[in-house]
Amino acid sequence: MGSAPASIAVIDYGMGNLRSVWQALVHVADDREVVVTSDPAVVAAAGRVVFPGQGAMPDCMRELEARGLRSAVLDAAKNKPFLGICIGLQMLFEHSEEGDVPGLGVFAGSVRHFPAEKMLASEGDRLKVPHMGWNEVAQAQAHPLWKGIADKARFYFVHSYCVDPIDRNCIVGMTDYGIPFTSAVARDNIFAIQCHPEKSAQAGLALLANFIGWKP
Amino acid sequence: MALAKRIIPCLDVTAGRVVKGTNFIDLRDAGDPVEIARRYDEQGADEVTFLDITASSDQRDIILHIIEACAAQVFIPLTVGGGVRVVADVRRLLNAGADKVSMNTSAVDNPDLVAEASAKVGNQCIVVAIDAKQVAPGQWEVFTHGGRKRTGLDVVLWARRVQQLGAGEILLTSMDRDGTKNGFDLPLTRAVSEAVDIPVIASGGVGNLQHLADGVTEGRADAVLAASIFHFGEYTVRQAKEFMRERGIEVRL
């Protein structure tokens, strides 16, 4: 391990299993070091930061605060390649309906539950929530992280809430599930995505590899 | 453009080996669960499920090493079931690299386990497996212990209950159809799928590709699980998906 700064830090705030994210990054990272850390100093020293999350956003926010990681996340989001995944996307927004909690406010807008009255498929079947499985991500804008990934490639999703950005210019991915919803956003050094690239086979690995090589 | 219906190959594993092996040609080790999982991933499987049927408790940890090895090479969701009795078992499997953990008998014996595990790790990680046998027309009972023990629970009511407890998904197996190759119990699948808001995986009885399609169209399942038709090389996962797509079913290809 040594004392060299970690090239890629996966932020661990005690919510859920980060092994899958770590494994997938290691798989595409060549010889770069990938560490899972809850140490703000390690996050600050890292060249790139991955901000994952699973479970409920109120729990995630609480644990992030409790571990003193809030400012480390905000700093990283200002100045180095930063990848939010799932709840790690949702927490970047101002507010979530889930538990009525504030988020980090990196992006203006809120996180909302899939609207029950819109959860209908074309034949009138009910759509299940959570939205679980492989769905298409339409590339709303070109972005270096989409390099080599087909427009409307399928990624693996598991979530019941989705983000609703106020500034529509940040939207780089859109997905349909009862409603069209924002599945990826980007601005400057930040890219954040609702699905799980670490579980999305070749498309997901390509996105992670693009992140590792990204020079925003 | 819509959510794809999932195809999930299932591997029965005991003491680290896949039961019955497989007929994949050019496979170095037909009993190696990691190599088989990789093969399914290459064929386009949407997830892989391991069912640990190891009988002796001193060999239980072997599954953890398999999951670790698999998670390092296969980047699609992995579900593991079998022998999950306490929340610590759930944690161990997730830490080894499983994405979802399935519980069956232990959920019936101790419904609080579902609630407790779901609260700790999130409902997206918790699958409740239900083994169902028909007891009257349009009525099914939950069985446990691999189908040997009846519980008196109605399958549809139990499915609703586990959703309330915090299950994120239901793996529904028809004991009447399991191993028959006569197709899913479609009325059962439909009854459960329409009774809950969480995804339902149909299981038990697949003998051909039409059965998989029927599980989705008539059974209204969100995903279909099969073992032998894939293991013995009768069909690849890709062939199954092409068959389904020709019938208007959304799949990931």
Coordinates of N, CA, C and O in Angstrom, one line a residue, chain B residues 3 5 9 31 35 37 48 65 83 99 115 136 144 154 169 201 209:
Chain B
L3 N -37.8 -0.7 -19.5 CA -37.1 -1.6 -18.6 C -37.1 -3.0 -19.3 O -38.1 -3.5 -19.7
K5 N -36.9 -7.1 -19.5 CA -37.2 -8.2 -18.6 C -35.9 -9.0 -18.5 O -35.1 -9.1 -19.4
P9 N -29.8 -17.0 -15.0 CA -29.4 -18.4 -14.8 C -29.1 -18.6 -13.3 O -28.6 -17.8 -12.6
G31 N -17.5 -28.0 -13.1 CA -18.2 -27.8 -11.8 C -17.8 -26.5 -11.1 O -18.2 -26.3 -10.0
E35 N -16.3 -20.1 -13.2 CA -16.2 -20.2 -14.6 C -17.5 -20.2 -15.3 O -17.7 -19.6 -16.4
A37 N -20.3 -18.9 -14.1 CA -20.9 -17.5 -14.0 C -20.3 -16.6 -15.1 O -21.0 -15.8 -15.7
V48 N -26.9 -13.3 -12.1 CA -26.6 -14.7 -11.8 C -27.0 -15.0 -10.3 O -26.8 -14.2 -9.5
H65 N -15.9 -17.6 -0.5 CA -14.8 -17.5 -1.4 C -15.2 -17.5 -2.9 O -14.6 -16.8 -3.8
G83 N -29.0 -21.0 3.5 CA -28.3 -20.9 4.8 C -28.2 -19.6 5.5 O -27.5 -19.4 6.4
D99 N -24.7 -8.9 -4.4 CA -25.5 -7.7 -4.4 C -26.8 -7.9 -3.8 O -27.4 -6.9 -3.3
A115 N -37.3 -7.9 8.1 CA -37.4 -6.5 8.4 C -36.0 -5.9 8.9 O -35.6 -4.8 8.5
A136 N -55.5 -25.8 -4.0 CA -56.8 -25.7 -4.5 C -56.7 -24.9 -5.7 O -55.8 -24.2 -5.9
T144 N -41.6 -24.8 3.1 CA -40.2 -24.5 3.4 C -39.4 -25.8 3.4 O -39.9 -26.9 3.1
D154 N -50.8 -18.7 3.0 CA -51.2 -18.5 1.7 C -50.1 -17.7 0.9 O -49.6 -16.7 1.4
E169 N -37.6 -7.8 -3.5 CA -37.9 -8.7 -4.7 C -38.4 -10.0 -4.2 O -38.0 -10.4 -3.1
I201 N -39.6 -12.7 -9.6 CA -38.8 -13.6 -10.5 C -39.5 -14.9 -10.6 O -39.8 -15.5 -9.5
L209 N -37.8 -22.3 -24.6 CA -37.8 -20.8 -24.6 C -39.2 -20.2 -24.6 O -39.3 -19.1 -24.0

